[in-house]
Amino acid sequence: CAPRSGGPPDETRLEVCVIPPRADTGTMHYAERVEVADCRGRPLVLVTDVEKGVLAPLVERQVPVAPRHFLLLGWSSWGGGMETVQALLDKREWKKAEEFLLQGDGRALGDAEKGELLARARMELDASEQMESVRQALQSGEIGSALEFFFKIPTDSVCRPEAGAMIVREAESRIDSILQRPVLQNPDFTEIVTLSEKVLQVDPHSAAARSYICLARFGENNLPEALASAQELIAEHPQAAEGHFYKALALYRSGKLEDSMASVEEALQLRPDDPDSLLLRAKLAILLGRLGDARLDLSRVLAVEPANDMARALYQKLTGEPSAPAAKEVSADTARALLQRRR
C-alpha cells in the first residue's frame, strides 16, 4: 500500500486470499479470484480474466482500501510469457502461441528465446497442416500421397509420430483385408510386400513389416528372398524369435537340414513354446533320423494346439497308428495361415 497523497506513511493491514484457477492456464501468475480485506474487515473481491491471459502489470487498477491508502493490483509477467507459450505448445494450440508471441504478450522473453519459440510454433503449425493432408490422403486411399506429406513433416515435430502411426494402421488394415480373401495368389503377396515396404519407410525398425515381407516371399515360393528377408529381420531384431524361425524355414525348404536345425534351435531358445518352431524341429528330426526327439516335440505342439492337423498326422505316423492324414508342406495356401497366425 502507498499513501494516497502526501503526509507520512502509515500502516494499513491487509488480508489477501488468492484462489487458484480451476483449469490449467499455463502460468503460475494467474488467479481466478482474489479476495482482499482491510484492517476493518471490509471485503474486496477482484476476479481476474483467465481467458484473456493478460500478464502485464495492471497498475491502472487502483483500489481504495483506507482513507489515505490504495492498493495497486497487478502481477509480474516475469516468466509468465514462457509458461504461457509452453502451455499452448503442449496443448498443440500452435496458432494461439504464434499470435501470443507476435502481439507482444511475450515481452518478458528475450529476443533469442522469443524467436526460438516463434519458430517452433510456426513449424508445428505447418506440420499440423501436413498431418491433416496425410489424413485426407489416407481417406482417399492414397498411401503414396500420404507418405509424401509425411516426409514434409520435420523429424522433431510432435505431429510426425502421429502421422506415421496413421499410415502404419492403414497399411496393416489393408494387409488384414488381403488375408481375408478366400484364395491368395502371387499378386496378393506382392501387394503385402509393397504395403510392408511403405511401413518400413515410416518405421525402418518395424519387425512386423519385415515379418510380413518374409512370409509373403514364402507365399511366392521365392526362397532366396525369404532367406534374405529373414536375415534382415535377425540383423534388426536379433532377440526376436521370428527371424530365426523364418531363416530355419527357408533353409529347410532349400534342403539345408543341419543349418535349418541350428536356426530353429535359436528360435526356440528365444521362444521355447512356439508351436511353429517346435513343429519344424520335429520335421527336421524325422528327416535326420531322430525319431524320439521328433515325438517329444510333436507332443509339445499338441499340448499347446490339440487341433494342429500336421502335428497330429506326424505323431500318428511315428506311433504307428493307421489312417493318419497326410501332412502338408508349406505352400502358398499355408503361407496365408502362417501370416494370420504370426501377426
mmCIF file of N, CA and C in Angstrom, residues 205-279:
data_model
loop_
_atom_site.group_PDB
_atom_site.id
_atom_site.type_symbol
_atom_site.label_atom_id
_atom_site.label_comp_id
_atom_site.label_asym_id
_atom_site.label_seq_id
_atom_site.Cartn_x
_atom_site.Cartn_y
_atom_site.Cartn_z
ATOM 1 N N HIS A 205 12.479 -49.739 -38.404
ATOM 2 C CA HIS A 205 12.769 -50.798 -37.441
ATOM 3 C C HIS A 205 11.577 -51.730 -37.219
ATOM 4 N N SER A 206 10.537 -51.609 -38.018
ATOM 5 C CA SER A 206 9.333 -52.401 -37.797
ATOM 6 C C SER A 206 9.595 -53.889 -38.018
ATOM 7 N N ALA A 207 9.505 -54.659 -36.938
ATOM 8 C CA ALA A 207 9.664 -56.108 -37.041
ATOM 9 C C ALA A 207 8.471 -56.731 -37.755
ATOM 10 N N ALA A 208 7.277 -56.180 -37.525
ATOM 11 C CA ALA A 208 6.079 -56.725 -38.157
ATOM 12 C C ALA A 208 6.171 -56.609 -39.673
ATOM 13 N N ALA A 209 6.623 -55.455 -40.174
ATOM 14 C CA ALA A 209 6.712 -55.262 -41.628
ATOM 15 C C ALA A 209 7.705 -56.240 -42.249
ATOM 16 N N ARG A 210 8.843 -56.432 -41.595
ATOM 17 C CA ARG A 210 9.841 -57.366 -42.132
ATOM 18 C C ARG A 210 9.313 -58.805 -42.074
ATOM 19 N N SER A 211 8.519 -59.115 -41.066
ATOM 20 C CA SER A 211 7.921 -60.443 -40.985
ATOM 21 C C SER A 211 6.917 -60.656 -42.114
ATOM 22 N N TYR A 212 6.109 -59.639 -42.388
ATOM 23 C CA TYR A 212 5.156 -59.733 -43.498
ATOM 24 C C TYR A 212 5.886 -60.012 -44.813
ATOM 25 N N ILE A 213 6.972 -59.278 -45.031
ATOM 26 C CA ILE A 213 7.720 -59.444 -46.276
ATOM 27 C C ILE A 213 8.264 -60.862 -46.377
ATOM 28 N N CYS A 214 8.805 -61.343 -45.288
ATOM 29 C CA CYS A 214 9.392 -62.681 -45.284
ATOM 30 C C CYS A 214 8.346 -63.743 -45.606
ATOM 31 N N LEU A 215 7.219 -63.677 -44.937
ATOM 32 C CA LEU A 215 6.171 -64.669 -45.158
ATOM 33 C C LEU A 215 5.558 -64.550 -46.551
ATOM 34 N N ALA A 216 5.460 -63.313 -47.059
ATOM 35 C CA ALA A 216 4.953 -63.137 -48.423
ATOM 36 C C ALA A 216 5.903 -63.780 -49.432
ATOM 37 N N ARG A 217 7.197 -63.709 -49.173
ATOM 38 C CA ARG A 217 8.170 -64.361 -50.061
ATOM 39 C C ARG A 217 7.982 -65.881 -50.050
ATOM 40 N N PHE A 218 7.657 -66.430 -48.889
ATOM 41 C CA PHE A 218 7.342 -67.857 -48.844
ATOM 42 C C PHE A 218 6.115 -68.153 -49.701
ATOM 43 N N GLY A 219 5.107 -67.274 -49.600
ATOM 44 C CA GLY A 219 3.905 -67.476 -50.402
ATOM 45 C C GLY A 219 4.194 -67.448 -51.890
ATOM 46 N N GLU A 220 5.169 -66.637 -52.292
ATOM 47 C CA GLU A 220 5.583 -66.570 -53.696
ATOM 48 C C GLU A 220 6.521 -67.719 -54.071
ATOM 49 N N ASN A 221 6.897 -68.513 -53.052
ATOM 50 C CA ASN A 221 7.879 -69.589 -53.225
ATOM 51 C C ASN A 221 9.234 -69.038 -53.667
ATOM 52 N N ASN A 222 9.531 -67.838 -53.224
ATOM 53 C CA ASN A 222 10.810 -67.196 -53.538
ATOM 54 C C ASN A 222 11.741 -67.388 -52.337
ATOM 55 N N LEU A 223 12.384 -68.552 -52.276
ATOM 56 C CA LEU A 223 13.176 -68.907 -51.096
ATOM 57 C C LEU A 223 14.396 -68.020 -50.891
ATOM 58 N N PRO A 224 15.141 -67.640 -51.954
ATOM 59 C CA PRO A 224 16.293 -66.737 -51.726
ATOM 60 C C PRO A 224 15.880 -65.409 -51.091
ATOM 61 N N GLU A 225 14.760 -64.838 -51.567
ATOM 62 C CA GLU A 225 14.287 -63.576 -50.992
ATOM 63 C C GLU A 225 13.756 -63.778 -49.570
ATOM 64 N N ALA A 226 13.109 -64.919 -49.347
ATOM 65 C CA ALA A 226 12.628 -65.214 -47.997
ATOM 66 C C ALA A 226 13.787 -65.309 -47.022
ATOM 67 N N LEU A 227 14.850 -65.987 -47.438
ATOM 68 C CA LEU A 227 16.026 -66.118 -46.581
ATOM 69 C C LEU A 227 16.675 -64.759 -46.341
ATOM 70 N N ALA A 228 16.789 -63.949 -47.397
ATOM 71 C CA ALA A 228 17.390 -62.617 -47.252
ATOM 72 C C ALA A 228 16.562 -61.752 -46.301
ATOM 73 N N SER A 229 15.235 -61.827 -46.427
ATOM 74 C CA SER A 229 14.359 -61.043 -45.545
ATOM 75 C C SER A 229 14.492 -61.500 -44.096
ATOM 76 N N ALA A 230 14.624 -62.825 -43.907
ATOM 77 C CA ALA A 230 14.795 -63.354 -42.546
ATOM 78 C C ALA A 230 16.096 -62.861 -41.938
ATOM 79 N N GLN A 231 17.152 -62.824 -42.729
ATOM 80 C CA GLN A 231 18.447 -62.360 -42.219
ATOM 81 C C GLN A 231 18.405 -60.870 -41.889
ATOM 82 N N GLU A 232 17.655 -60.100 -42.679
ATOM 83 C CA GLU A 232 17.488 -58.673 -42.361
ATOM 84 C C GLU A 232 16.735 -58.502 -41.045
ATOM 85 N N LEU A 233 15.727 -59.344 -40.839
ATOM 86 C CA LEU A 233 14.963 -59.277 -39.590
ATOM 87 C C LEU A 233 15.843 -59.632 -38.397
ATOM 88 N N ILE A 234 16.698 -60.634 -38.562
ATOM 89 C CA ILE A 234 17.606 -61.027 -37.479
ATOM 90 C C ILE A 234 18.598 -59.907 -37.182
ATOM 91 N N ALA A 235 19.119 -59.281 -38.235
ATOM 92 C CA ALA A 235 20.088 -58.192 -38.050
ATOM 93 C C ALA A 235 19.461 -57.025 -37.296
ATOM 94 N N GLU A 236 18.178 -56.745 -37.579
ATOM 95 C CA GLU A 236 17.493 -55.619 -36.948
ATOM 96 C C GLU A 236 16.995 -55.970 -35.548
ATOM 97 N N HIS A 237 16.559 -57.229 -35.380
ATOM 98 C CA HIS A 237 15.985 -57.670 -34.096
ATOM 99 C C HIS A 237 16.558 -59.040 -33.730
ATOM 100 N N PRO A 238 17.804 -59.091 -33.294
ATOM 101 C CA PRO A 238 18.450 -60.385 -33.019
ATOM 102 C C PRO A 238 17.792 -61.168 -31.890
ATOM 103 N N GLN A 239 17.086 -60.496 -30.988
ATOM 104 C CA GLN A 239 16.462 -61.176 -29.865
ATOM 105 C C GLN A 239 15.013 -61.574 -30.141
ATOM 106 N N ALA A 240 14.562 -61.362 -31.376
ATOM 107 C CA ALA A 240 13.208 -61.780 -31.746
ATOM 108 C C ALA A 240 13.263 -63.168 -32.371
ATOM 109 N N ALA A 241 12.394 -64.054 -31.912
ATOM 110 C CA ALA A 241 12.397 -65.431 -32.408
ATOM 111 C C ALA A 241 11.966 -65.517 -33.867
ATOM 112 N N GLU A 242 11.155 -64.567 -34.318
ATOM 113 C CA GLU A 242 10.587 -64.639 -35.662
ATOM 114 C C GLU A 242 11.646 -64.819 -36.740
ATOM 115 N N GLY A 243 12.671 -63.964 -36.717
ATOM 116 C CA GLY A 243 13.680 -64.011 -37.758
ATOM 117 C C GLY A 243 14.377 -65.355 -37.840
ATOM 118 N N HIS A 244 14.694 -65.930 -36.693
ATOM 119 C CA HIS A 244 15.387 -67.222 -36.667
ATOM 120 C C HIS A 244 14.465 -68.330 -37.186
ATOM 121 N N PHE A 245 13.177 -68.233 -36.863
ATOM 122 C CA PHE A 245 12.235 -69.234 -37.370
ATOM 123 C C PHE A 245 12.126 -69.150 -38.891
ATOM 124 N N TYR A 246 11.990 -67.931 -39.422
ATOM 125 C CA TYR A 246 11.857 -67.782 -40.875
ATOM 126 C C TYR A 246 13.128 -68.233 -41.589
ATOM 127 N N LYS A 247 14.272 -67.951 -41.003
ATOM 128 C CA LYS A 247 15.526 -68.418 -41.591
ATOM 129 C C LYS A 247 15.559 -69.945 -41.611
ATOM 130 N N ALA A 248 15.154 -70.550 -40.501
ATOM 131 C CA ALA A 248 15.133 -72.013 -40.430
ATOM 132 C C ALA A 248 14.174 -72.594 -41.462
ATOM 133 N N LEU A 249 13.026 -71.954 -41.641
ATOM 134 C CA LEU A 249 12.041 -72.444 -42.602
ATOM 135 C C LEU A 249 12.572 -72.357 -44.029
ATOM 136 N N ALA A 250 13.244 -71.250 -44.346
ATOM 137 C CA ALA A 250 13.819 -71.095 -45.691
ATOM 138 C C ALA A 250 14.906 -72.132 -45.945
ATOM 139 N N LEU A 251 15.731 -72.379 -44.958
ATOM 140 C CA LEU A 251 16.803 -73.373 -45.109
ATOM 141 C C LEU A 251 16.214 -74.784 -45.213
ATOM 142 N N TYR A 252 15.172 -75.053 -44.455
ATOM 143 C CA TYR A 252 14.510 -76.365 -44.511
ATOM 144 C C TYR A 252 13.963 -76.624 -45.911
ATOM 145 N N ARG A 253 13.274 -75.625 -46.456
ATOM 146 C CA ARG A 253 12.687 -75.811 -47.780
ATOM 147 C C ARG A 253 13.736 -75.819 -48.878
ATOM 148 N N SER A 254 14.942 -75.365 -48.552
ATOM 149 C CA SER A 254 16.050 -75.423 -49.515
ATOM 150 C C SER A 254 16.858 -76.706 -49.368
ATOM 151 N N GLY A 255 16.473 -77.555 -48.409
ATOM 152 C CA GLY A 255 17.160 -78.829 -48.227
ATOM 153 C C GLY A 255 18.382 -78.765 -47.340
ATOM 154 N N LYS A 256 18.627 -77.637 -46.681
ATOM 155 C CA LYS A 256 19.800 -77.486 -45.805
ATOM 156 C C LYS A 256 19.357 -77.811 -44.373
ATOM 157 N N LEU A 257 19.269 -79.102 -44.102
ATOM 158 C CA LEU A 257 18.626 -79.547 -42.867
ATOM 159 C C LEU A 257 19.412 -79.202 -41.609
ATOM 160 N N GLU A 258 20.718 -79.441 -41.612
ATOM 161 C CA GLU A 258 21.527 -79.152 -40.417
ATOM 162 C C GLU A 258 21.528 -77.656 -40.119
ATOM 163 N N ASP A 259 21.683 -76.842 -41.154
ATOM 164 C CA ASP A 259 21.642 -75.383 -40.954
ATOM 165 C C ASP A 259 20.269 -74.952 -40.442
ATOM 166 N N SER A 260 19.224 -75.572 -40.983
ATOM 167 C CA SER A 260 17.876 -75.246 -40.537
ATOM 168 C C SER A 260 17.693 -75.614 -39.072
ATOM 169 N N MET A 261 18.210 -76.772 -38.678
ATOM 170 C CA MET A 261 18.106 -77.198 -37.283
ATOM 171 C C MET A 261 18.803 -76.207 -36.353
ATOM 172 N N ALA A 262 19.967 -75.720 -36.757
ATOM 173 C CA ALA A 262 20.692 -74.749 -35.926
ATOM 174 C C ALA A 262 19.875 -73.473 -35.747
ATOM 175 N N SER A 263 19.212 -73.017 -36.820
ATOM 176 C CA SER A 263 18.418 -71.788 -36.736
ATOM 177 C C SER A 263 17.164 -71.974 -35.900
ATOM 178 N N VAL A 264 16.496 -73.132 -36.049
ATOM 179 C CA VAL A 264 15.282 -73.331 -35.272
ATOM 180 C C VAL A 264 15.607 -73.508 -33.788
ATOM 181 N N GLU A 265 16.786 -74.027 -33.484
ATOM 182 C CA GLU A 265 17.213 -74.110 -32.080
ATOM 183 C C GLU A 265 17.336 -72.702 -31.489
ATOM 184 N N GLU A 266 17.874 -71.778 -32.274
ATOM 185 C CA GLU A 266 17.986 -70.391 -31.793
ATOM 186 C C GLU A 266 16.609 -69.796 -31.579
ATOM 187 N N ALA A 267 15.669 -70.083 -32.482
ATOM 188 C CA ALA A 267 14.311 -69.568 -32.326
ATOM 189 C C ALA A 267 13.677 -70.088 -31.042
ATOM 190 N N LEU A 268 13.893 -71.376 -30.752
ATOM 191 C CA LEU A 268 13.284 -71.976 -29.565
ATOM 192 C C LEU A 268 13.964 -71.541 -28.268
ATOM 193 N N GLN A 269 15.196 -71.123 -28.347
ATOM 194 C CA GLN A 269 15.835 -70.548 -27.158
ATOM 195 C C GLN A 269 15.158 -69.241 -26.770
ATOM 196 N N LEU A 270 14.701 -68.504 -27.784
ATOM 197 C CA LEU A 270 14.053 -67.212 -27.540
ATOM 198 C C LEU A 270 12.562 -67.374 -27.236
ATOM 199 N N ARG A 271 11.929 -68.413 -27.821
ATOM 200 C CA ARG A 271 10.506 -68.648 -27.579
ATOM 201 C C ARG A 271 10.288 -70.155 -27.487
ATOM 202 N N PRO A 272 10.488 -70.728 -26.309
ATOM 203 C CA PRO A 272 10.530 -72.189 -26.158
ATOM 204 C C PRO A 272 9.232 -72.914 -26.518
ATOM 205 N N ASP A 273 8.097 -72.271 -26.382
ATOM 206 C CA ASP A 273 6.828 -72.962 -26.606
ATOM 207 C C ASP A 273 6.160 -72.589 -27.922
ATOM 208 N N ASP A 274 6.905 -72.017 -28.844
ATOM 209 C CA ASP A 274 6.312 -71.624 -30.128
ATOM 210 C C ASP A 274 5.961 -72.880 -30.930
ATOM 211 N N PRO A 275 4.682 -73.122 -31.227
ATOM 212 C CA PRO A 275 4.304 -74.368 -31.898
ATOM 213 C C PRO A 275 4.867 -74.500 -33.305
ATOM 214 N N ASP A 276 4.988 -73.394 -34.036
ATOM 215 C CA ASP A 276 5.534 -73.472 -35.398
ATOM 216 C C ASP A 276 6.993 -73.920 -35.377
ATOM 217 N N SER A 277 7.769 -73.382 -34.446
ATOM 218 C CA SER A 277 9.180 -73.759 -34.348
ATOM 219 C C SER A 277 9.317 -75.205 -33.865
ATOM 220 N N LEU A 278 8.482 -75.610 -32.906
ATOM 221 C CA LEU A 278 8.520 -76.998 -32.419
ATOM 222 C C LEU A 278 8.160 -77.981 -33.537
ATOM 223 N N LEU A 279 7.158 -77.612 -34.337
ATOM 224 C CA LEU A 279 6.752 -78.490 -35.432
ATOM 225 C C LEU A 279 7.856 -78.607 -36.475
#
